[in-house]
Amino acid sequence: MSSKSEELQNHNGQKAASIGQAILSTATINSGTTRLLLTRLLEAVRIHMGMEVGFISRFSSGRREFLYVSSDGRQQAPATGASAPLEESACIRVVTNQAPNLVRDAQVHPSLRDLPAIEALGVRSHASVPIPGENDDTFGTLCCYSCDYKEQLDERDIGFMSAMADLIGTALQEEQRALDDISCRRKYIRDVLKSGGLQMAWQPVVDSTTGDLVAVESLARFQTDPYRPPNEWFDEGVELGIATELEKSAFAKGMAIREHLPPDVYVGCNLSGTTFLEPAFQDFLRQQALEQIVLEITEHDAIADYGELASALSEFRNRGLQLAIDDFGAGYASFRHIVELNPDIIKLDISLVRNIDRSPTIQSVVRALVGFANERGASLLAEGVETRAELDMLRALGIRRVQGYLFYKPMPQAQLLDLFRST
């Protein structure tokens, strides 16, 4: 290559790096995902090269896998996720220096014309550069092709592609590190579940007029060092895509206590609407006796399709499952939960209970809710009751079922069963 060509290629490579960095910045700000970044980089390369098809491939176990594919729809393109023998690809010939990075007419070029894919796809112009991996390995290739003869392409365009391939290689390595991190964190959580690190505590619900224990709410506790509050575990489960595993495990452990309780005492178990809609969870629920179970859906759970959830719930509610809306009053969503799902129980959030004896405004709100619940055929339960004054006001407003530290803290199974034996 002449010094002039090298200068042009280096200049174009630097220009490509600047463009790539700008795309990277935009993708990170707008989405924070490596996948979007790689899609944009590939699209930029394909358009710059004037090609119909572009792809990012990975070399693995003797095969070429198509990780990302960009196409304008005019030329047959490989399917994302497909793979083919590496030895039958133009990519491996480029990487092993058996073919040049740029071929303007692959139908006649001696290094590529014998490949079945070249003839089958009608490939003429073909451009390919290696994507660097870790430890100086080759991850795969960045490739573009067209059924047209692209006479205008030259070393500068290969310099552009090479610079973009470096950026893509960096992004792919970051993506792999992120995937490895996700895999490691998932394994840790699953190991905690397998080793019995998820334990349950139960907090009794009291009839404030009789003092009877009428229900218990099951609450997850993770026995790990360092300690992390339950909400952090479940939030991480959502982030890692294993929330259903966590919630199902906690639900199953929580409801198991019913075998040791009087038949008129129900067990409240928290669950998101998303997990309830999972077919595997519904199959699990079909195998359970549901007469003593209350499914508690929190105010914070986003529900995309209320009709779908209500329809799915009806099968199980007809078998005795009760539905509660938890944390009512903590936000706007709880009102829609109640209107759309028609729960059996409405659990007042602690924000409506704390110091209710000193707030005429909250008293008015709760008084209206009592009337609303009565009209809907639902019962109200006040959570977080901590003082006698709060209890007296709740009674005066017509709320009988209460739960909170004034009566009992969450307790392990042995302590709970001792409590029931003594009352």
Short mmCIF file of C-alpha atoms in Angstrom, two decimals:
data_model
loop_
_atom_site.label_atom_id
_atom_site.label_comp_id
_atom_site.label_asym_id
_atom_site.label_seq_id
_atom_site.Cartn_x
_atom_site.Cartn_y
_atom_site.Cartn_z
CA MET A 1 0.00 0.00 0.00
CA SER A 2 1.35 3.43 -0.90
CA SER A 3 2.03 6.05 1.77
CA LYS A 4 -0.78 8.15 0.25
CA SER A 5 -3.22 5.23 0.58
CA GLU A 6 -2.10 4.59 4.15
CA GLU A 7 -2.64 8.26 4.97
CA LEU A 8 -6.14 8.21 3.48
CA GLN A 9 -7.01 4.97 5.26
CA ASN A 10 -5.77 6.29 8.61
CA HIS A 11 -7.67 9.55 8.10
CA ASN A 12 -10.87 7.70 7.30
CA GLY A 13 -10.30 5.41 10.27
CA GLN A 14 -9.97 8.39 12.59
CA LYS A 15 -13.15 9.85 11.12
CA ALA A 16 -14.93 6.54 11.69
CA ALA A 17 -13.76 6.43 15.29
CA SER A 18 -15.19 9.90 15.88
CA ILE A 19 -18.51 8.92 14.31
CA GLY A 20 -18.55 5.71 16.31
CA GLN A 21 -17.86 7.49 19.57
CA ALA A 22 -20.70 9.91 18.84
CA ILE A 23 -23.06 7.01 18.18
CA LEU A 24 -21.85 5.28 21.33
CA SER A 25 -22.54 8.40 23.38
CA THR A 26 -26.02 8.80 21.92
CA ALA A 27 -26.90 5.14 22.44
CA THR A 28 -25.72 5.20 26.01
CA ILE A 29 -27.65 8.35 26.87
CA ASN A 30 -30.83 7.25 25.14
CA SER A 31 -30.97 3.60 26.12
CA GLY A 32 -27.98 2.50 28.11
CA THR A 33 -27.82 -0.74 26.14
CA THR A 34 -24.91 -2.21 24.26
CA ARG A 35 -27.34 -3.90 21.90
CA LEU A 36 -28.67 -0.58 20.65
CA LEU A 37 -25.13 0.70 20.24
CA LEU A 38 -24.08 -2.27 18.13
CA THR A 39 -27.19 -2.04 15.99
CA ARG A 40 -26.48 1.63 15.30
CA LEU A 41 -22.81 1.07 14.55
CA LEU A 42 -23.62 -1.73 12.10
CA GLU A 43 -26.28 0.36 10.38
CA ALA A 44 -23.83 3.26 10.06
CA VAL A 45 -21.23 1.01 8.44
CA ARG A 46 -23.67 -0.57 5.99
CA ILE A 47 -25.02 2.81 4.87
CA HIS A 48 -21.55 4.33 4.56
CA MET A 49 -20.40 1.42 2.41
CA GLY A 50 -23.51 1.62 0.23
CA MET A 51 -24.24 -2.07 0.76
CA GLU A 52 -27.56 -3.87 1.02
CA VAL A 53 -26.51 -6.18 3.85
CA GLY A 54 -24.18 -5.87 6.83
CA PHE A 55 -23.58 -8.18 9.75
CA ILE A 56 -21.52 -8.74 12.86
CA SER A 57 -20.42 -12.35 13.23
CA ARG A 58 -18.77 -14.41 15.94
CA PHE A 59 -16.43 -17.35 15.41
CA SER A 60 -17.32 -20.15 17.81
CA SER A 61 -16.66 -23.90 17.76
CA GLY A 62 -15.92 -24.01 14.05
CA ARG A 63 -18.98 -22.00 13.08
CA ARG A 64 -19.78 -18.43 12.14
CA GLU A 65 -22.73 -17.03 14.10
CA PHE A 66 -24.65 -13.98 12.88
CA LEU A 67 -25.12 -11.86 16.01
CA TYR A 68 -26.41 -8.66 14.39
CA VAL A 69 -27.76 -8.21 10.87
CA SER A 70 -28.64 -4.99 9.03
CA SER A 71 -30.43 -5.02 5.68
CA ASP A 72 -32.25 -2.59 3.43
CA GLY A 73 -34.52 -5.43 2.31
CA ARG A 74 -33.34 -5.56 -1.30
CA GLN A 75 -30.92 -8.45 -0.89
CA GLN A 76 -31.24 -11.80 0.84
CA ALA A 77 -29.66 -11.56 4.29
CA PRO A 78 -28.76 -14.14 6.94
CA ALA A 79 -31.11 -14.45 9.88
CA THR A 80 -29.99 -13.04 13.21
CA GLY A 81 -28.92 -15.97 15.37
CA ALA A 82 -28.27 -18.30 12.42
CA SER A 83 -24.91 -19.99 11.96
CA ALA A 84 -22.95 -21.82 9.27
CA PRO A 85 -19.66 -23.73 9.04
CA LEU A 86 -16.81 -21.26 9.39
CA GLU A 87 -14.74 -22.96 6.71
CA GLU A 88 -17.43 -22.20 4.12
CA SER A 89 -17.37 -18.46 4.82
CA ALA A 90 -15.62 -15.59 3.13
CA CYS A 91 -14.95 -14.19 6.60
CA ILE A 92 -12.42 -16.83 7.59
CA ARG A 93 -10.57 -16.37 4.33
CA VAL A 94 -10.25 -12.65 5.01
CA VAL A 95 -9.06 -13.21 8.58
CA THR A 96 -6.46 -15.79 7.46
CA ASN A 97 -5.27 -13.54 4.62
CA GLN A 98 -6.54 -15.89 1.92
CA ALA A 99 -8.75 -13.09 0.60
CA PRO A 100 -8.46 -9.30 0.65
CA ASN A 101 -10.62 -7.12 2.87
CA LEU A 102 -12.29 -5.58 -0.17
CA VAL A 103 -13.46 -7.51 -3.21
CA ARG A 104 -15.41 -5.52 -5.78
CA ASP A 105 -16.65 -8.57 -7.71
CA ALA A 106 -16.70 -11.79 -5.69
CA GLN A 107 -18.30 -13.66 -8.60
CA VAL A 108 -15.00 -13.66 -10.47
CA HIS A 109 -12.39 -13.08 -7.76
CA PRO A 110 -10.32 -16.27 -7.33
CA SER A 111 -10.31 -16.05 -3.52
CA LEU A 112 -14.11 -16.09 -3.14
CA ARG A 113 -15.84 -17.28 -6.30
CA ASP A 114 -15.79 -20.96 -5.28
CA LEU A 115 -17.80 -20.37 -2.10
CA PRO A 116 -21.40 -21.65 -2.41
CA ALA A 117 -22.84 -18.68 -0.50
CA ILE A 118 -21.26 -16.18 -2.89
CA GLU A 119 -23.02 -17.74 -5.85
CA ALA A 120 -26.27 -18.48 -4.03
CA LEU A 121 -26.65 -14.91 -2.76
CA GLY A 122 -25.38 -13.28 -5.92
CA VAL A 123 -22.71 -11.41 -3.96
CA ARG A 124 -20.50 -9.10 -5.98
CA SER A 125 -18.99 -6.41 -3.76
CA HIS A 126 -17.77 -7.80 -0.45
CA ALA A 127 -15.99 -6.00 2.40
CA SER A 128 -14.90 -7.66 5.62
CA VAL A 129 -12.60 -6.80 8.53
CA PRO A 130 -11.79 -8.73 11.70
CA ILE A 131 -13.34 -7.73 15.02
CA PRO A 132 -10.73 -7.92 17.78
CA GLY A 133 -11.46 -9.99 20.86
CA GLU A 134 -9.74 -10.25 24.20
CA ASN A 135 -6.10 -11.35 24.44
CA ASP A 136 -5.45 -10.49 20.78
CA ASP A 137 -7.91 -13.14 19.59
CA THR A 138 -10.27 -12.58 16.68
CA PHE A 139 -13.86 -12.38 17.88
CA GLY A 140 -15.40 -12.52 14.41
CA THR A 141 -15.91 -10.13 11.53
CA LEU A 142 -17.70 -6.98 10.50
CA CYS A 143 -18.91 -7.65 6.98
CA CYS A 144 -20.96 -5.97 4.24
CA TYR A 145 -21.99 -7.21 0.82
CA SER A 146 -23.95 -6.12 -2.22
CA CYS A 147 -25.24 -7.65 -5.43
CA ASP A 148 -23.88 -4.59 -7.25
CA TYR A 149 -20.36 -3.75 -8.34
CA LYS A 150 -19.07 -0.98 -6.04
CA GLU A 151 -16.19 0.56 -7.98
CA GLN A 152 -15.96 3.60 -5.71
CA LEU A 153 -14.93 1.61 -2.62
CA ASP A 154 -11.23 1.76 -1.70
CA GLU A 155 -8.76 1.49 1.18
CA ARG A 156 -10.29 4.48 2.92
CA ASP A 157 -13.53 2.56 3.32
CA ILE A 158 -11.70 -0.41 4.76
CA GLY A 159 -10.03 1.99 7.19
CA PHE A 160 -13.48 3.21 8.18
CA MET A 161 -14.67 -0.36 8.71
CA SER A 162 -11.57 -1.31 10.70
CA ALA A 163 -12.01 1.62 13.06
CA MET A 164 -15.66 0.74 13.53
CA ALA A 165 -14.72 -2.91 14.09
CA ASP A 166 -12.43 -1.81 16.92
CA LEU A 167 -15.32 0.05 18.54
CA ILE A 168 -17.61 -2.92 18.00
CA GLY A 169 -15.02 -5.22 19.55
CA THR A 170 -14.85 -3.00 22.62
CA ALA A 171 -18.63 -2.91 22.88
CA LEU A 172 -18.89 -6.69 22.47
CA GLN A 173 -16.34 -7.23 25.22
CA GLU A 174 -18.30 -4.90 27.49
CA GLU A 175 -21.48 -6.77 26.59
CA GLN A 176 -19.84 -10.09 27.43
CA ARG A 177 -18.57 -8.77 30.74
CA ALA A 178 -22.10 -7.56 31.51
CA LEU A 179 -23.54 -10.97 30.58
CA ASP A 180 -20.94 -12.69 32.74
CA ASP A 181 -21.86 -10.39 35.61
CA ILE A 182 -25.56 -11.15 35.16
CA SER A 183 -24.84 -14.88 35.04
CA CYS A 184 -22.75 -14.65 38.22
CA ARG A 185 -25.42 -12.67 40.08
CA ARG A 186 -28.15 -15.04 38.95
CA LYS A 187 -26.12 -18.00 40.16
CA TYR A 188 -25.59 -16.38 43.54
CA ILE A 189 -29.32 -15.79 44.03
CA ARG A 190 -30.18 -19.31 42.89
CA ASP A 191 -27.56 -20.73 45.24
CA VAL A 192 -29.12 -18.76 48.11
CA LEU A 193 -32.51 -20.27 47.25
CA LYS A 194 -31.11 -23.80 46.98
CA SER A 195 -29.22 -23.54 50.27
CA GLY A 196 -32.27 -22.40 52.22
CA GLY A 197 -31.15 -18.79 52.53
CA LEU A 198 -34.70 -17.63 51.85
CA GLN A 199 -36.65 -17.89 55.08
CA MET A 200 -40.16 -16.71 55.85
CA ALA A 201 -41.60 -14.74 58.73
CA TRP A 202 -45.30 -14.25 59.38
CA GLN A 203 -47.05 -11.24 60.90
CA PRO A 204 -50.48 -11.89 62.44
CA VAL A 205 -53.57 -9.91 61.52
CA VAL A 206 -55.91 -9.18 64.44
CA ASP A 207 -59.64 -8.53 64.73
CA SER A 208 -59.46 -5.34 66.78
CA THR A 209 -62.87 -5.87 68.38
CA THR A 210 -62.34 -9.45 69.58
CA GLY A 211 -58.56 -9.78 69.68
CA ASP A 212 -58.78 -12.95 67.56
CA LEU A 213 -56.02 -13.85 65.13
CA VAL A 214 -57.74 -13.92 61.75
CA ALA A 215 -54.86 -14.05 59.29
CA VAL A 216 -51.10 -13.93 58.80
CA GLU A 217 -49.03 -12.21 56.14
CA SER A 218 -45.96 -14.07 54.90
CA LEU A 219 -42.83 -11.94 54.55
CA ALA A 220 -39.57 -12.97 52.91
CA ARG A 221 -36.29 -12.77 54.81
CA PHE A 222 -32.91 -13.54 53.27
CA GLN A 223 -30.36 -15.00 55.67
CA THR A 224 -27.10 -13.83 54.12
CA ASP A 225 -24.03 -11.96 55.23
CA PRO A 226 -24.03 -9.06 54.64
CA TYR A 227 -27.74 -8.64 55.22
CA ARG A 228 -29.83 -7.07 52.49
CA PRO A 229 -33.48 -6.05 52.88
CA PRO A 230 -36.00 -8.17 50.93
CA ASN A 231 -36.98 -5.41 48.50
CA GLU A 232 -33.39 -5.26 47.22
CA TRP A 233 -33.44 -8.99 46.44
CA PHE A 234 -36.72 -8.78 44.57
CA ASP A 235 -35.67 -5.62 42.71
CA GLU A 236 -32.48 -7.40 41.64
CA GLY A 237 -34.55 -10.39 40.57
CA VAL A 238 -36.50 -8.11 38.22
CA GLU A 239 -33.26 -6.62 36.90
CA LEU A 240 -31.78 -10.07 36.24
CA GLY A 241 -34.91 -11.59 34.75
CA ILE A 242 -35.45 -14.15 37.52
CA ALA A 243 -38.16 -12.38 39.52
CA THR A 244 -40.57 -15.25 38.89
CA GLU A 245 -38.17 -17.75 40.48
CA LEU A 246 -37.78 -15.59 43.57
CA GLU A 247 -41.47 -14.79 43.94
CA LYS A 248 -42.62 -18.36 43.36
CA SER A 249 -40.16 -19.65 45.95
CA ALA A 250 -41.31 -17.08 48.52
CA PHE A 251 -44.97 -17.71 47.69
CA ALA A 252 -44.62 -21.48 48.09
CA LYS A 253 -42.76 -21.16 51.39
CA GLY A 254 -45.21 -18.58 52.69
CA MET A 255 -48.38 -20.52 51.90
CA ALA A 256 -47.02 -23.75 53.38
CA ILE A 257 -47.83 -22.48 56.89
CA ARG A 258 -51.56 -22.91 56.24
CA GLU A 259 -51.29 -26.64 56.96
CA HIS A 260 -50.58 -25.77 60.61
CA LEU A 261 -53.22 -23.05 61.04
CA PRO A 262 -56.92 -23.19 61.89
CA PRO A 263 -59.04 -23.50 58.72
CA ASP A 264 -60.62 -20.07 59.19
CA VAL A 265 -57.25 -18.27 59.26
CA TYR A 266 -56.02 -17.10 55.87
CA VAL A 267 -52.44 -16.60 54.68
CA GLY A 268 -51.51 -13.49 52.69
CA CYS A 269 -48.76 -13.99 50.09
CA ASN A 270 -47.25 -11.16 48.05
CA LEU A 271 -46.92 -11.57 44.30
CA SER A 272 -46.59 -9.33 41.26
CA GLY A 273 -49.15 -9.42 38.50
CA THR A 274 -46.36 -10.29 36.06
CA THR A 275 -45.43 -13.45 37.95
CA PHE A 276 -49.06 -14.46 38.37
CA LEU A 277 -49.49 -14.39 34.58
CA GLU A 278 -46.58 -16.78 34.06
CA PRO A 279 -48.01 -20.13 32.83
CA ALA A 280 -45.60 -22.06 35.06
CA PHE A 281 -46.85 -20.23 38.15
CA GLN A 282 -50.48 -20.83 37.24
CA ASP A 283 -49.73 -24.54 36.76
CA PHE A 284 -48.21 -24.53 40.25
CA LEU A 285 -51.26 -22.78 41.68
CA ARG A 286 -53.66 -25.27 40.09
CA GLN A 287 -52.13 -27.97 42.26
CA GLN A 288 -52.83 -26.08 45.50
CA ALA A 289 -55.82 -25.81 47.80
CA LEU A 290 -56.66 -22.10 47.69
CA GLU A 291 -59.38 -21.57 50.29
CA GLN A 292 -56.97 -20.07 52.85
CA ILE A 293 -54.79 -18.10 50.43
CA VAL A 294 -54.91 -14.36 49.80
CA LEU A 295 -52.91 -13.11 46.84
CA GLU A 296 -51.56 -9.65 47.70
CA ILE A 297 -50.71 -7.44 44.73
CA THR A 298 -48.81 -4.35 45.76
CA GLU A 299 -49.69 -0.83 44.67
CA HIS A 300 -46.20 -0.53 43.18
CA ASP A 301 -46.65 -3.38 40.68
CA ALA A 302 -47.18 -2.09 37.15
CA ILE A 303 -49.98 -3.93 35.34
CA ALA A 304 -49.88 -3.67 31.56
CA ASP A 305 -53.20 -5.36 30.81
CA TYR A 306 -55.82 -5.37 33.55
CA GLY A 307 -58.25 -7.37 31.42
CA GLU A 308 -55.75 -10.17 30.97
CA LEU A 309 -54.93 -10.27 34.68
CA ALA A 310 -58.57 -10.14 35.80
CA SER A 311 -59.45 -12.94 33.39
CA ALA A 312 -56.59 -15.11 34.61
CA LEU A 313 -57.48 -14.44 38.25
CA SER A 314 -61.12 -15.48 37.78
CA GLU A 315 -60.26 -19.18 37.45
CA PHE A 316 -58.50 -19.20 40.80
CA ARG A 317 -60.90 -16.86 42.60
CA ASN A 318 -63.68 -19.26 41.65
CA ARG A 319 -61.71 -21.93 43.51
CA GLY A 320 -61.44 -19.88 46.69
CA LEU A 321 -58.41 -17.65 46.16
CA GLN A 322 -58.91 -14.18 47.62
CA LEU A 323 -57.35 -11.05 46.18
CA ALA A 324 -55.92 -8.15 48.17
CA ILE A 325 -54.50 -4.85 46.98
CA ASP A 326 -51.54 -4.03 49.19
CA ASP A 327 -50.24 -0.56 50.12
CA PHE A 328 -53.45 1.20 49.10
CA GLY A 329 -52.92 4.95 49.26
CA ALA A 330 -49.22 4.85 48.48
CA GLY A 331 -49.82 6.05 44.92
CA TYR A 332 -52.27 6.51 42.08
CA ALA A 333 -51.93 2.95 40.75
CA SER A 334 -53.74 1.44 43.72
CA PHE A 335 -56.99 3.19 42.76
CA ARG A 336 -56.91 1.63 39.32
CA HIS A 337 -55.99 -1.76 40.82
CA ILE A 338 -59.19 -1.61 42.87
CA VAL A 339 -61.44 -0.39 40.07
CA GLU A 340 -60.16 -2.94 37.55
CA LEU A 341 -59.60 -5.99 39.78
CA ASN A 342 -62.39 -5.70 42.39
CA PRO A 343 -60.37 -7.12 45.31
CA ASP A 344 -61.75 -8.91 48.36
CA ILE A 345 -59.43 -7.02 50.71
CA ILE A 346 -57.99 -3.50 50.57
CA LYS A 347 -54.89 -3.01 52.73
CA LEU A 348 -54.36 0.59 53.81
CA ASP A 349 -50.81 1.80 53.39
CA ILE A 350 -48.96 2.88 56.50
CA SER A 351 -49.06 6.48 55.20
CA LEU A 352 -52.83 6.48 55.88
CA VAL A 353 -52.43 4.88 59.30
CA ARG A 354 -49.50 6.73 60.84
CA ASN A 355 -50.81 9.39 63.26
CA ILE A 356 -54.34 9.07 61.88
CA ASP A 357 -55.62 10.07 65.32
CA ARG A 358 -54.07 13.53 64.80
CA SER A 359 -55.08 14.16 61.19
CA PRO A 360 -58.70 15.09 60.45
CA THR A 361 -57.84 15.11 56.74
CA ILE A 362 -56.65 11.49 56.74
CA GLN A 363 -59.61 10.53 58.88
CA SER A 364 -61.93 11.94 56.22
CA VAL A 365 -60.09 10.03 53.50
CA VAL A 366 -60.26 6.74 55.40
CA ARG A 367 -63.92 7.30 56.30
CA ALA A 368 -64.68 7.66 52.59
CA LEU A 369 -62.67 4.53 51.84
CA VAL A 370 -64.68 2.57 54.39
CA GLY A 371 -67.87 3.55 52.59
CA PHE A 372 -66.31 2.75 49.23
CA ALA A 373 -65.18 -0.70 50.41
CA ASN A 374 -68.59 -1.48 51.86
CA GLU A 375 -70.23 -0.63 48.54
CA ARG A 376 -67.73 -2.84 46.69
CA GLY A 377 -68.17 -5.75 49.09
CA ALA A 378 -64.54 -5.56 50.18
CA SER A 379 -63.02 -5.45 53.65
CA LEU A 380 -60.39 -2.97 54.83
CA LEU A 381 -57.23 -3.91 56.68
CA ALA A 382 -54.96 -1.32 58.31
CA GLU A 383 -51.22 -2.03 58.22
CA GLY A 384 -48.52 -0.52 60.38
CA VAL A 385 -50.59 0.14 63.51
CA GLU A 386 -48.17 1.10 66.27
CA THR A 387 -50.07 3.13 68.87
CA ARG A 388 -53.24 2.71 70.91
CA ALA A 389 -54.47 6.09 69.66
CA GLU A 390 -54.17 4.95 66.04
CA LEU A 391 -56.06 1.76 66.88
CA ASP A 392 -58.87 3.61 68.64
CA MET A 393 -59.34 5.94 65.69
CA LEU A 394 -59.35 3.06 63.20
CA ARG A 395 -62.00 1.30 65.26
CA ALA A 396 -64.08 4.47 65.38
CA LEU A 397 -63.88 4.69 61.60
CA GLY A 398 -65.15 1.14 61.21
CA ILE A 399 -61.95 -0.79 60.48
CA ARG A 400 -61.74 -4.08 62.35
CA ARG A 401 -58.76 -5.91 60.82
CA VAL A 402 -55.41 -4.48 61.84
CA GLN A 403 -51.78 -5.44 61.59
CA GLY A 404 -48.71 -3.86 63.15
CA TYR A 405 -46.12 -3.72 65.91
CA LEU A 406 -48.74 -2.67 68.45
CA PHE A 407 -49.82 -6.31 68.34
CA TYR A 408 -47.13 -8.52 66.83
CA LYS A 409 -43.92 -8.23 64.87
CA PRO A 410 -43.16 -10.69 62.05
CA MET A 411 -42.07 -14.00 63.59
CA PRO A 412 -40.69 -17.38 62.53
CA GLN A 413 -42.91 -20.43 62.19
CA ALA A 414 -42.23 -21.96 65.60
CA GLN A 415 -43.08 -18.74 67.43
CA LEU A 416 -46.20 -18.25 65.31
CA LEU A 417 -47.52 -21.73 66.04
CA ASP A 418 -46.85 -21.25 69.76
CA LEU A 419 -48.88 -18.05 69.56
CA PHE A 420 -51.85 -19.83 67.98
CA ARG A 421 -51.69 -22.62 70.55
CA SER A 422 -51.78 -20.08 73.37
CA THR A 423 -54.74 -18.04 72.06
#
